[in-house]
Coordinates of C-alpha atoms in Angstrom, one line a residue:
X1409 CA 200.2 225.5 193.0
X1410 CA 203.6 225.8 194.3
X1411 CA 202.8 225.0 197.9
X1412 CA 202.4 221.5 196.8
X1413 CA 206.1 221.3 195.6
X1414 CA 207.1 221.7 199.4
X1415 CA 206.3 217.3 199.4
X1416 CA 209.3 217.1 197.1
X1417 CA 211.6 219.3 199.1
X1418 CA 213.8 217.0 201.1
X1419 CA 214.0 219.3 204.0
X1420 CA 209.9 218.8 204.7
X1421 CA 210.3 215.1 204.3
X1422 CA 212.7 215.3 207.8
X1423 CA 209.3 216.5 209.6
X1424 CA 206.9 214.1 207.2
X1425 CA 208.6 211.0 207.5
X1426 CA 208.6 210.7 211.3
X1427 CA 205.1 211.9 211.4
X1428 CA 204.1 209.0 209.0
X1429 CA 206.1 206.7 211.4
X1430 CA 204.5 207.8 214.0
X1431 CA 200.9 208.3 213.4
X1432 CA 200.7 204.7 211.1
X1433 CA 202.5 202.8 214.2
X1434 CA 200.4 204.6 217.0
X1435 CA 197.1 203.3 215.0
X1436 CA 198.6 200.0 214.7
X1437 CA 198.8 199.2 217.7
X1438 CA 195.8 200.9 219.1
X1439 CA 193.9 199.1 216.5
X1440 CA 195.7 195.5 217.6
X1441 CA 194.5 196.6 221.3
X1442 CA 191.0 197.5 220.3
X1443 CA 190.4 193.6 218.2
X1444 CA 192.4 192.0 221.5
X1445 CA 194.7 190.2 219.3
X1446 CA 197.3 187.9 221.6
X1447 CA 200.8 188.7 221.6
X1448 CA 200.1 192.1 219.9
X1449 CA 203.6 193.6 221.2
X1450 CA 205.3 190.7 219.6
X1451 CA 203.3 191.4 216.4
X1452 CA 204.0 195.2 216.6
X1453 CA 207.6 194.2 217.0
X1454 CA 207.6 192.5 213.8
X1455 CA 205.4 194.3 211.6
X1456 CA 206.0 198.3 212.5
X1457 CA 208.5 198.7 209.8
X1458 CA 206.0 197.0 207.5
X1459 CA 203.2 199.2 208.4
X1460 CA 205.1 202.6 208.3
X1461 CA 206.7 201.7 204.6
X1462 CA 203.2 200.7 203.1
X1463 CA 201.9 203.9 204.3
X1464 CA 204.7 206.3 203.4
X1465 CA 204.6 204.4 199.7
X1466 CA 201.1 205.3 199.2
X1467 CA 201.4 208.6 200.4
X1468 CA 204.5 209.2 198.1
X1469 CA 202.3 207.8 195.0
X1470 CA 199.4 210.1 196.3
X1471 CA 201.9 213.0 196.5
X1472 CA 203.2 212.4 192.9
X1473 CA 199.6 212.4 191.8
X1474 CA 198.2 215.8 193.4
X1475 CA 201.2 217.3 192.3
X1476 CA 200.7 216.5 188.7
X1477 CA 196.6 216.9 189.1
X1478 CA 197.1 220.5 190.5
X1479 CA 199.9 221.5 188.0
X1480 CA 197.4 220.6 185.1
X1481 CA 194.5 222.2 186.9
X1482 CA 196.2 225.0 187.8
X1483 CA 197.4 225.6 183.6
X1484 CA 193.5 224.6 182.6
X1485 CA 191.3 225.8 185.2
X1486 CA 193.6 228.6 187.1
X1487 CA 192.7 227.3 191.0
X1488 CA 188.7 225.8 190.6
X1489 CA 186.7 223.5 192.9
X1490 CA 187.8 220.8 190.0
X1491 CA 191.0 220.5 191.8
X1492 CA 189.8 219.7 195.3
X1493 CA 187.6 216.9 194.0
X1494 CA 190.4 215.5 191.8
X1495 CA 192.7 215.6 195.2
X1496 CA 190.2 214.0 197.3
X1497 CA 189.6 211.2 194.5
X1498 CA 193.2 211.2 195.1
X1499 CA 193.6 210.4 198.7
X1500 CA 190.8 207.9 198.8
X1501 CA 192.8 206.1 195.6
X1502 CA 195.7 206.1 198.2
X1503 CA 193.5 204.5 201.4
X1504 CA 192.2 201.8 198.9
X1505 CA 196.0 201.3 197.7
X1506 CA 197.3 201.3 201.2
X1507 CA 194.9 198.9 202.4
X1508 CA 195.5 196.7 199.4
X1509 CA 199.3 196.7 200.2
X1510 CA 198.7 196.0 203.8
X1511 CA 196.3 193.3 203.9
X1512 CA 197.7 191.2 200.8
X1513 CA 201.3 191.9 200.7
X1514 CA 202.8 193.1 204.3
X1515 CA 200.2 190.7 206.4
X1516 CA 200.1 187.7 204.7
X1517 CA 202.1 185.9 207.3
X1518 CA 200.3 187.5 210.1
X1519 CA 198.8 184.8 212.1
X1520 CA 195.2 186.5 213.2
X1521 CA 191.8 186.1 211.5
X1522 CA 191.2 187.3 208.0
X1523 CA 188.3 189.8 208.7
X1524 CA 190.8 191.6 212.1
X1525 CA 193.5 191.6 209.3
X1526 CA 191.3 193.5 207.0
X1527 CA 189.7 195.9 209.8
X1528 CA 193.6 196.5 210.7
X1529 CA 194.7 197.5 207.2
X1530 CA 191.4 199.9 206.7
X1531 CA 191.7 201.3 209.8
X1532 CA 195.7 202.2 209.4
X1533 CA 195.0 203.3 205.9
X1534 CA 192.4 205.7 207.1
X1535 CA 194.4 207.5 209.7
X1536 CA 197.7 207.4 207.8
X1537 CA 196.2 209.0 204.6
X1538 CA 197.5 212.6 203.1
X1539 CA 194.9 214.9 204.2
X1540 CA 196.8 217.8 204.3
X1541 CA 197.0 217.6 200.7
X1542 CA 193.6 218.6 200.5
X1543 CA 194.3 222.3 202.4
X1544 CA 196.6 223.0 199.7

């Protein structure tokens, strides 16, 4: 349980913020290249901050949910398999939340095909989810 607290210590965010920024934007650029989107560098320059902010926001929400789940399952069950299952559900919800934010809010004015927009959102969300929280 106390290892979850590392996500709320400001010193750990010095490492985690650049890591989320790097992963989400590299995946965004690779997915633009993968779908052969025209003017991919121009799109990347315009949307890289939005991609980072949505990934960071969904990871923070996921961390807060996992903190409370870890706290209450530690009190009730004293370390059980239920905690890992609930954390996996929270990470899945984080992926869904990030996909919705990217597709419906951040990429609202992006002038590419609707399906490509959806696939790019899903790819970014899957790769930038906070899977490290499963090992806590």
